[in-house]
Amino acid sequence: MNTVTDQDSEQLSRQLSRTGIWLLIINGMIGAGIFGLPGALSRLAGAGSTWVFLLCALMITPIMVCFAQMASYFRSTGGPIVYASEAFGSLAGFQVGWLYYLSRILSFAANLNLVIASIGYFVPDIMSPTLRITSAFVVCALMTVANVLGARGAMRALGTLTALKILPLVGLVVIGMLSLDVGSLLPRVHQAVAIDDLGGAIFLVIYAYVGFEGGLVTAGEALRPRRDTPRALIAALFVCAILYTFIQAVAEAALPGLGESTRPLVDVAAALIGEWGALIMLVAIIASVGGNLLGAMFSTPRMTYRMALDGNLPAILGRVHPRFQTPAVSIVLYGAVSFAFAASGGFVWLAGLSVLARLILYAVCVSALPRLRRRYGAAPESMHPPGGLLWMVLALIACGLLLWQVTLNSVLVTMACIAAGCLLYGLARYERRRAA
């Protein structure tokens, strides 16, 4: 049943427990978005906004179920790269990894600037050009070093940041439910029907649920990836759906002018708790984005590591540090390129790539499910949810509905990146044949 990509030929040390995988997935999903979404969503959907989080949870469910099935077939590093390569060949796998890598660099750069801007609330001088770039370098350097030194230390830091961002959100929900009329928190069906721009609202909110794929990339370092990764995926979806829905409900009830707020959850915390609540929520924002960055720094370099092992990138990116058992060269490369984009701000014109690249990744991997199911479905730990390939059909419909909202500029930028990826792939293959 095993293929080259599914062997234990990798040199990475298996240290990640189910909790570690869940931390990577949940930090990929809960980033900066949830702290700003309630206000923007309220402007689009009004009193029915709580329903949108529930609808988006239903839309993303078939996609995540498909990925959970595929994760139960493999135990090697790469996640989406492995799924696409095994079903459609190495070029498809390379393009999936290439687009994902680019999108993660851009989102890392944007989020890094957001962290610095948030810290600027407490230290205004940090937003001066020199201090901003210095701060970006320090954050990138610290995260790079932490990831090079080993998985355990990175997971401990990630666990701390996760607690610092989730506990204030849970506390906000609990305080809101105790101090507000519970009946006003419950969504009404007629409120959802009355939403004028439901498509726009869904397109806005759905990205609070994506980012989970980063946790699948690290299967080569998980203790029991085939069993633990699917469970971690479903648990993360459940936590996000419940948390997001109650956050929106509390925000709508606590802040009548929610749609006018530029910092909605900070203002909600101030309304419920006072000035201390606002400060705690600002710390939660910094921790949330920091956790997202640290998770990306851990998982994304594993993509270039995988592509190097497959012979599609220079072999040096596939080297593992002899002492720390981490893909140190790939980690340092990701940290350096991310810092360069964050310092220059030159990633703005490519912002559309992050959205479309993720949808392409989902559609390609979900389409791979029938072939992977036939080839690996008999493995002892493979997952077979009721409904069979109906999950794939529903997932592709969800991807299609979201792709309908993508702009022409995003399509053109992504096509250019795919063409560049084809060139890199061809050069790597040419060099490999010459070396042979």
Short mmCIF file of C-alpha atoms in Angstrom, two decimals:
data_model
loop_
_atom_site.label_atom_id
_atom_site.label_comp_id
_atom_site.label_asym_id
_atom_site.label_seq_id
_atom_site.Cartn_x
_atom_site.Cartn_y
_atom_site.Cartn_z
CA MET A 1 0.00 0.00 0.00
CA ASN A 2 2.87 2.39 0.58
CA THR A 3 4.52 4.58 -2.03
CA VAL A 4 7.75 6.49 -2.02
CA THR A 5 6.11 9.48 -0.38
CA ASP A 6 4.59 7.36 2.35
CA GLN A 7 7.71 5.67 3.67
CA ASP A 8 9.63 6.49 6.82
CA SER A 9 12.63 7.52 4.68
CA GLU A 10 12.44 11.05 6.05
CA GLN A 11 14.90 12.14 8.69
CA LEU A 12 12.47 14.32 10.65
CA SER A 13 11.79 13.22 14.19
CA ARG A 14 8.21 12.15 15.05
CA GLN A 15 7.29 14.26 18.08
CA LEU A 16 3.88 15.82 17.34
CA SER A 17 0.96 14.50 19.38
CA ARG A 18 -2.69 14.99 18.48
CA THR A 19 -2.64 18.15 20.59
CA GLY A 20 0.30 19.50 18.58
CA ILE A 21 -1.51 18.85 15.30
CA TRP A 22 -4.64 20.50 16.69
CA LEU A 23 -2.62 23.55 17.74
CA LEU A 24 -1.27 23.94 14.21
CA ILE A 25 -4.75 23.57 12.69
CA ILE A 26 -6.55 25.88 15.12
CA ASN A 27 -3.89 28.58 14.77
CA GLY A 28 -4.17 28.36 11.00
CA MET A 29 -7.92 28.95 11.30
CA ILE A 30 -8.13 31.51 14.12
CA GLY A 31 -5.97 34.45 13.11
CA ALA A 32 -6.65 38.16 12.96
CA GLY A 33 -9.90 37.81 11.03
CA ILE A 34 -12.28 37.02 13.86
CA PHE A 35 -11.31 40.22 15.68
CA GLY A 36 -12.46 42.39 12.78
CA LEU A 37 -15.12 40.25 11.10
CA PRO A 38 -18.06 40.89 13.45
CA GLY A 39 -18.27 44.57 12.47
CA ALA A 40 -17.89 44.03 8.72
CA LEU A 41 -20.35 41.13 8.81
CA SER A 42 -22.90 43.17 10.73
CA ARG A 43 -22.79 45.81 7.98
CA LEU A 44 -23.52 43.16 5.36
CA ALA A 45 -25.96 40.87 7.17
CA GLY A 46 -27.37 42.87 10.06
CA ALA A 47 -29.29 40.89 12.68
CA GLY A 48 -28.88 37.69 10.64
CA SER A 49 -25.08 37.76 10.83
CA THR A 50 -24.93 34.98 13.43
CA TRP A 51 -26.43 32.63 10.86
CA VAL A 52 -23.61 33.31 8.42
CA PHE A 53 -21.02 31.69 10.70
CA LEU A 54 -23.21 28.59 10.93
CA LEU A 55 -23.73 28.48 7.15
CA CYS A 56 -20.00 28.84 6.52
CA ALA A 57 -19.28 26.03 8.99
CA LEU A 58 -21.65 23.83 6.96
CA MET A 59 -19.92 24.86 3.69
CA ILE A 60 -16.42 24.11 4.92
CA THR A 61 -17.44 20.79 6.55
CA PRO A 62 -17.39 18.64 3.36
CA ILE A 63 -14.02 20.11 2.37
CA MET A 64 -12.53 19.30 5.77
CA VAL A 65 -14.09 15.82 5.79
CA CYS A 66 -12.43 15.12 2.42
CA PHE A 67 -9.07 16.30 3.77
CA ALA A 68 -9.59 14.19 6.91
CA GLN A 69 -10.07 11.12 4.71
CA MET A 70 -6.91 11.84 2.72
CA ALA A 71 -4.94 12.53 5.89
CA SER A 72 -5.88 9.07 7.14
CA TYR A 73 -4.06 7.50 4.14
CA PHE A 74 -0.59 9.03 4.60
CA ARG A 75 2.08 9.51 7.23
CA SER A 76 4.63 11.60 5.30
CA THR A 77 5.43 15.30 5.18
CA GLY A 78 3.68 17.41 2.57
CA GLY A 79 -0.07 17.10 3.06
CA PRO A 80 -1.67 18.64 -0.07
CA ILE A 81 1.51 18.06 -2.10
CA VAL A 82 1.34 14.34 -1.35
CA TYR A 83 -2.38 14.08 -2.10
CA ALA A 84 -2.08 15.85 -5.48
CA SER A 85 1.14 14.05 -6.47
CA GLU A 86 -0.23 10.60 -5.70
CA ALA A 87 -3.42 11.22 -7.69
CA PHE A 88 -2.32 13.42 -10.61
CA GLY A 89 1.47 13.27 -10.80
CA SER A 90 4.44 15.29 -9.58
CA LEU A 91 3.68 18.46 -11.58
CA ALA A 92 0.25 18.81 -9.96
CA GLY A 93 1.79 18.23 -6.54
CA PHE A 94 4.50 20.80 -7.21
CA GLN A 95 2.01 23.45 -8.35
CA VAL A 96 -0.18 22.90 -5.29
CA GLY A 97 2.86 23.29 -3.04
CA TRP A 98 4.20 26.25 -5.00
CA LEU A 99 0.95 28.25 -4.84
CA TYR A 100 0.42 27.39 -1.20
CA TYR A 101 3.97 28.46 -0.34
CA LEU A 102 3.59 31.81 -2.10
CA SER A 103 0.24 32.51 -0.46
CA ARG A 104 1.62 31.70 2.98
CA ILE A 105 4.57 34.06 2.49
CA LEU A 106 2.18 36.88 1.57
CA SER A 107 -0.19 36.23 4.46
CA PHE A 108 2.77 35.93 6.86
CA ALA A 109 4.09 39.31 5.72
CA ALA A 110 0.67 40.95 6.08
CA ASN A 111 0.07 39.44 9.52
CA LEU A 112 3.55 40.39 10.70
CA ASN A 113 2.81 44.02 9.90
CA LEU A 114 -0.53 43.64 11.71
CA VAL A 115 1.23 42.39 14.86
CA ILE A 116 3.58 45.37 14.79
CA ALA A 117 0.67 47.76 14.26
CA SER A 118 -1.16 46.19 17.22
CA ILE A 119 1.90 46.55 19.44
CA GLY A 120 1.94 50.18 18.29
CA TYR A 121 -1.16 50.75 20.42
CA PHE A 122 1.07 50.31 23.49
CA VAL A 123 4.34 51.61 21.95
CA PRO A 124 3.46 54.22 19.30
CA ASP A 125 7.09 54.82 18.28
CA ILE A 126 7.34 51.29 16.90
CA MET A 127 5.52 52.41 13.75
CA SER A 128 8.44 54.63 12.66
CA PRO A 129 10.10 53.14 9.51
CA THR A 130 13.32 52.10 11.24
CA LEU A 131 11.68 50.55 14.30
CA ARG A 132 9.01 48.83 12.20
CA ILE A 133 11.61 47.08 10.06
CA THR A 134 13.77 46.28 13.10
CA SER A 135 10.76 44.82 14.91
CA ALA A 136 9.83 42.75 11.86
CA PHE A 137 13.37 41.38 11.74
CA VAL A 138 13.39 40.52 15.46
CA VAL A 139 10.02 38.70 15.28
CA CYS A 140 11.06 36.75 12.17
CA ALA A 141 14.44 35.89 13.67
CA LEU A 142 12.98 34.68 16.96
CA MET A 143 10.38 32.50 15.23
CA THR A 144 12.96 31.14 12.81
CA VAL A 145 15.36 30.21 15.60
CA ALA A 146 12.56 28.67 17.70
CA ASN A 147 11.55 26.43 14.79
CA VAL A 148 15.09 25.45 13.87
CA LEU A 149 15.80 24.42 17.48
CA GLY A 150 13.08 21.78 17.45
CA ALA A 151 9.39 20.92 17.35
CA ARG A 152 8.87 20.64 21.10
CA GLY A 153 9.95 24.19 21.88
CA ALA A 154 7.90 25.58 19.00
CA MET A 155 4.82 23.66 20.17
CA ARG A 156 5.21 24.94 23.74
CA ALA A 157 5.32 28.52 22.48
CA LEU A 158 2.38 27.84 20.18
CA GLY A 159 0.37 26.38 23.05
CA THR A 160 1.00 29.51 25.15
CA LEU A 161 -0.08 31.84 22.35
CA THR A 162 -3.17 29.72 21.68
CA ALA A 163 -4.24 29.99 25.31
CA LEU A 164 -3.64 33.76 25.29
CA LYS A 165 -5.95 34.21 22.33
CA ILE A 166 -8.70 31.65 22.97
CA LEU A 167 -9.22 32.25 26.70
CA PRO A 168 -10.11 35.97 26.25
CA LEU A 169 -12.53 35.03 23.45
CA VAL A 170 -14.17 32.36 25.60
CA GLY A 171 -14.26 34.80 28.53
CA LEU A 172 -15.96 37.41 26.33
CA VAL A 173 -18.64 34.88 25.36
CA VAL A 174 -19.23 33.73 28.95
CA ILE A 175 -19.45 37.29 30.33
CA GLY A 176 -21.75 38.27 27.49
CA MET A 177 -24.09 35.34 28.12
CA LEU A 178 -24.22 36.10 31.85
CA SER A 179 -24.82 39.84 31.49
CA LEU A 180 -27.06 39.97 28.41
CA ASP A 181 -30.51 38.64 27.62
CA VAL A 182 -29.86 35.06 26.46
CA GLY A 183 -32.95 35.15 24.25
CA SER A 184 -31.47 38.04 22.26
CA LEU A 185 -28.40 35.94 21.49
CA LEU A 186 -30.29 33.19 19.69
CA PRO A 187 -30.46 33.63 15.90
CA ARG A 188 -33.89 33.71 14.23
CA VAL A 189 -34.55 31.97 10.91
CA HIS A 190 -36.33 35.00 9.43
CA GLN A 191 -33.19 37.08 10.10
CA ALA A 192 -31.13 34.82 7.83
CA VAL A 193 -33.73 34.94 5.06
CA ALA A 194 -33.69 38.76 5.19
CA ILE A 195 -29.95 39.06 4.39
CA ASP A 196 -29.62 41.10 1.18
CA ASP A 197 -26.07 40.11 0.19
CA LEU A 198 -25.80 36.57 1.52
CA GLY A 199 -23.15 35.62 -1.08
CA GLY A 200 -20.93 38.53 -0.10
CA ALA A 201 -21.39 37.76 3.60
CA ILE A 202 -20.43 34.11 3.10
CA PHE A 203 -17.40 35.06 0.99
CA LEU A 204 -16.30 37.39 3.78
CA VAL A 205 -16.69 34.86 6.60
CA ILE A 206 -15.58 31.61 4.96
CA TYR A 207 -11.92 32.57 5.33
CA ALA A 208 -12.25 32.51 9.10
CA TYR A 209 -12.52 28.74 8.61
CA VAL A 210 -9.65 28.13 6.19
CA GLY A 211 -5.97 27.67 6.99
CA PHE A 212 -6.44 24.19 8.44
CA GLU A 213 -4.30 22.63 5.70
CA GLY A 214 -1.12 23.82 7.39
CA GLY A 215 -1.59 21.21 10.10
CA LEU A 216 -1.65 18.42 7.49
CA VAL A 217 1.74 19.31 6.06
CA THR A 218 3.56 18.11 9.19
CA ALA A 219 2.36 14.49 9.11
CA GLY A 220 5.98 13.34 8.76
CA GLU A 221 6.63 14.58 12.31
CA ALA A 222 3.41 13.31 13.90
CA LEU A 223 3.44 10.27 16.18
CA ARG A 224 0.19 8.81 14.77
CA PRO A 225 -0.71 10.97 11.76
CA ARG A 226 -3.26 8.65 10.15
CA ARG A 227 -5.32 8.45 13.31
CA ASP A 228 -4.67 11.81 14.98
CA THR A 229 -4.86 14.25 12.06
CA PRO A 230 -8.49 13.51 11.04
CA ARG A 231 -9.61 13.78 14.67
CA ALA A 232 -7.71 17.05 15.14
CA LEU A 233 -9.32 18.46 11.99
CA ILE A 234 -12.88 17.72 13.09
CA ALA A 235 -12.19 18.97 16.63
CA ALA A 236 -10.80 22.26 15.27
CA LEU A 237 -13.85 22.77 13.03
CA PHE A 238 -16.21 22.14 15.96
CA VAL A 239 -14.36 24.58 18.25
CA CYS A 240 -14.25 27.31 15.58
CA ALA A 241 -17.92 26.96 14.61
CA ILE A 242 -19.16 27.17 18.20
CA LEU A 243 -16.76 29.96 19.21
CA TYR A 244 -17.36 32.12 16.12
CA THR A 245 -21.15 31.81 16.34
CA PHE A 246 -21.32 32.83 19.99
CA ILE A 247 -18.81 35.65 19.51
CA GLN A 248 -20.99 37.15 16.78
CA ALA A 249 -24.16 36.70 18.83
CA VAL A 250 -22.64 38.39 21.89
CA ALA A 251 -21.17 41.20 19.78
CA GLU A 252 -24.53 41.93 18.13
CA ALA A 253 -26.30 42.03 21.49
CA ALA A 254 -23.64 44.02 23.39
CA LEU A 255 -22.86 46.70 20.81
CA PRO A 256 -25.83 48.27 18.99
CA GLY A 257 -23.50 50.11 16.59
CA LEU A 258 -21.42 47.01 15.82
CA GLY A 259 -21.41 47.68 12.08
CA GLU A 260 -19.80 51.08 12.61
CA SER A 261 -16.92 49.82 14.75
CA THR A 262 -13.41 49.56 13.31
CA ARG A 263 -12.24 47.40 16.26
CA PRO A 264 -15.43 45.47 17.03
CA LEU A 265 -14.27 42.94 19.62
CA VAL A 266 -12.18 45.54 21.43
CA ASP A 267 -15.26 47.76 21.62
CA VAL A 268 -17.46 44.83 22.71
CA ALA A 269 -14.99 43.97 25.49
CA ALA A 270 -14.95 47.61 26.57
CA ALA A 271 -18.77 47.67 26.66
CA LEU A 272 -18.98 44.48 28.73
CA ILE A 273 -15.94 44.81 31.00
CA GLY A 274 -14.53 48.30 30.67
CA GLU A 275 -11.06 49.60 29.79
CA TRP A 276 -9.35 46.49 31.12
CA GLY A 277 -11.48 44.37 28.82
CA ALA A 278 -10.33 46.40 25.82
CA LEU A 279 -6.67 46.00 26.82
CA ILE A 280 -7.06 42.24 27.31
CA MET A 281 -8.64 41.96 23.86
CA LEU A 282 -5.75 43.88 22.31
CA VAL A 283 -3.33 41.42 23.90
CA ALA A 284 -5.48 38.58 22.52
CA ILE A 285 -5.20 40.08 19.03
CA ILE A 286 -1.40 40.15 19.28
CA ALA A 287 -1.34 36.58 20.61
CA SER A 288 -3.77 35.41 17.92
CA VAL A 289 -1.78 36.79 15.03
CA GLY A 290 1.45 35.68 16.70
CA GLY A 291 0.14 32.12 16.97
CA ASN A 292 -0.89 32.22 13.32
CA LEU A 293 2.61 33.37 12.37
CA LEU A 294 4.35 30.75 14.50
CA GLY A 295 2.15 27.99 13.07
CA ALA A 296 2.93 29.15 9.54
CA MET A 297 6.63 29.28 10.34
CA PHE A 298 6.42 25.68 11.52
CA SER A 299 4.36 24.14 8.72
CA THR A 300 5.13 26.10 5.53
CA PRO A 301 8.88 25.30 5.33
CA ARG A 302 7.88 21.64 5.30
CA MET A 303 6.44 22.30 1.83
CA THR A 304 9.80 23.24 0.32
CA TYR A 305 11.35 20.36 2.27
CA ARG A 306 8.86 17.96 0.64
CA MET A 307 9.39 19.41 -2.83
CA ALA A 308 13.16 19.08 -2.40
CA LEU A 309 12.78 15.43 -1.39
CA ASP A 310 10.70 14.88 -4.52
CA GLY A 311 13.46 16.40 -6.66
CA ASN A 312 11.44 19.47 -7.65
CA LEU A 313 13.54 22.01 -5.73
CA PRO A 314 17.27 22.16 -4.89
CA ALA A 315 18.33 19.30 -2.64
CA ILE A 316 19.72 21.66 0.00
CA LEU A 317 16.13 22.57 1.01
CA GLY A 318 15.57 18.93 1.96
CA ARG A 319 18.46 18.81 4.42
CA VAL A 320 17.66 18.06 8.05
CA HIS A 321 19.73 19.55 10.86
CA PRO A 322 21.74 16.66 12.36
CA ARG A 323 21.18 17.79 15.94
CA PHE A 324 17.74 19.41 16.00
CA GLN A 325 16.09 17.14 13.42
CA THR A 326 14.37 20.04 11.64
CA PRO A 327 14.48 21.21 7.97
CA ALA A 328 16.68 24.11 9.00
CA VAL A 329 17.55 25.43 5.52
CA SER A 330 13.88 25.55 4.47
CA ILE A 331 12.95 27.28 7.74
CA VAL A 332 15.64 29.95 7.37
CA LEU A 333 14.65 30.55 3.73
CA TYR A 334 10.98 31.03 4.67
CA GLY A 335 11.88 33.41 7.50
CA ALA A 336 14.18 35.48 5.27
CA VAL A 337 11.73 35.79 2.36
CA SER A 338 8.82 36.58 4.68
CA PHE A 339 10.84 39.32 6.37
CA ALA A 340 11.78 40.80 2.99
CA PHE A 341 8.12 41.05 1.95
CA ALA A 342 7.04 42.40 5.34
CA ALA A 343 9.78 45.05 5.33
CA SER A 344 9.16 46.21 1.76
CA GLY A 345 5.37 46.03 1.67
CA GLY A 346 5.75 44.75 -1.89
CA PHE A 347 3.30 41.92 -1.35
CA VAL A 348 0.19 44.10 -1.65
CA TRP A 349 -0.22 43.67 -5.42
CA LEU A 350 -0.23 39.90 -4.96
CA ALA A 351 -2.86 39.85 -2.22
CA GLY A 352 -5.44 38.16 -4.46
CA LEU A 353 -3.14 35.17 -4.87
CA SER A 354 -3.68 34.03 -1.27
CA VAL A 355 -7.43 33.67 -1.81
CA LEU A 356 -7.43 31.95 -5.19
CA ALA A 357 -4.41 29.73 -4.46
CA ARG A 358 -6.18 28.24 -1.46
CA LEU A 359 -9.33 27.51 -3.47
CA ILE A 360 -7.28 25.84 -6.22
CA LEU A 361 -5.51 23.76 -3.57
CA TYR A 362 -8.84 22.64 -2.11
CA ALA A 363 -10.39 21.80 -5.47
CA VAL A 364 -7.38 19.81 -6.71
CA CYS A 365 -6.99 17.83 -3.49
CA VAL A 366 -10.70 17.11 -3.14
CA SER A 367 -10.75 15.90 -6.77
CA ALA A 368 -7.93 13.49 -5.87
CA LEU A 369 -10.07 11.69 -3.28
CA PRO A 370 -11.58 8.97 -5.57
CA ARG A 371 -8.16 7.81 -6.79
CA LEU A 372 -6.64 7.92 -3.33
CA ARG A 373 -9.64 6.11 -1.89
CA ARG A 374 -9.26 3.26 -4.41
CA ARG A 375 -5.51 3.02 -3.82
CA TYR A 376 -5.26 3.46 -0.05
CA GLY A 377 -8.79 3.06 1.28
CA ALA A 378 -8.11 -0.43 2.61
CA ALA A 379 -5.36 0.76 4.97
CA PRO A 380 -6.10 -0.21 8.61
CA GLU A 381 -6.49 3.38 9.90
CA SER A 382 -8.17 4.86 6.83
CA MET A 383 -11.29 6.94 7.44
CA HIS A 384 -14.61 6.12 5.71
CA PRO A 385 -17.37 8.54 6.75
CA PRO A 386 -20.99 7.69 5.86
CA GLY A 387 -21.99 9.11 2.49
CA GLY A 388 -18.88 8.05 0.62
CA LEU A 389 -18.00 10.33 -2.29
CA LEU A 390 -21.01 12.56 -1.64
CA TRP A 391 -18.65 14.57 0.57
CA MET A 392 -16.44 15.19 -2.47
CA VAL A 393 -19.39 16.41 -4.55
CA LEU A 394 -20.49 18.81 -1.80
CA ALA A 395 -16.92 20.03 -1.34
CA LEU A 396 -16.50 20.78 -5.05
CA ILE A 397 -19.82 22.64 -5.09
CA ALA A 398 -18.61 24.76 -2.15
CA CYS A 399 -15.31 25.49 -3.95
CA GLY A 400 -17.21 26.43 -7.11
CA LEU A 401 -19.48 28.86 -5.26
CA LEU A 402 -16.46 30.55 -3.69
CA LEU A 403 -14.53 30.69 -6.97
CA TRP A 404 -17.46 32.57 -8.47
CA GLN A 405 -16.57 35.49 -6.18
CA VAL A 406 -12.90 35.70 -7.25
CA THR A 407 -11.84 38.80 -9.23
CA LEU A 408 -10.26 38.74 -12.70
CA ASN A 409 -7.11 40.38 -11.32
CA SER A 410 -6.66 37.50 -8.87
CA VAL A 411 -7.05 34.99 -11.71
CA LEU A 412 -4.43 36.74 -13.86
CA VAL A 413 -1.95 36.99 -10.99
CA THR A 414 -2.44 33.34 -10.11
CA MET A 415 -2.01 32.24 -13.74
CA ALA A 416 1.28 34.14 -13.87
CA CYS A 417 2.44 32.38 -10.68
CA ILE A 418 1.43 28.98 -12.11
CA ALA A 419 3.46 29.75 -15.24
CA ALA A 420 6.45 30.69 -13.08
CA GLY A 421 5.98 27.45 -11.15
CA CYS A 422 6.03 25.45 -14.41
CA LEU A 423 9.31 27.12 -15.32
CA LEU A 424 10.86 26.29 -11.94
CA TYR A 425 9.60 22.72 -12.18
CA GLY A 426 11.07 22.31 -15.67
CA LEU A 427 14.43 23.71 -14.60
CA ALA A 428 14.57 21.46 -11.54
CA ARG A 429 13.77 18.39 -13.63
CA TYR A 430 16.36 19.40 -16.24
CA GLU A 431 19.07 19.81 -13.60
CA ARG A 432 18.09 16.49 -12.06
CA ARG A 433 18.42 14.68 -15.41
CA ARG A 434 21.81 16.29 -16.02
CA ALA A 435 23.03 15.27 -12.58
CA ALA A 436 21.90 11.69 -13.22
#
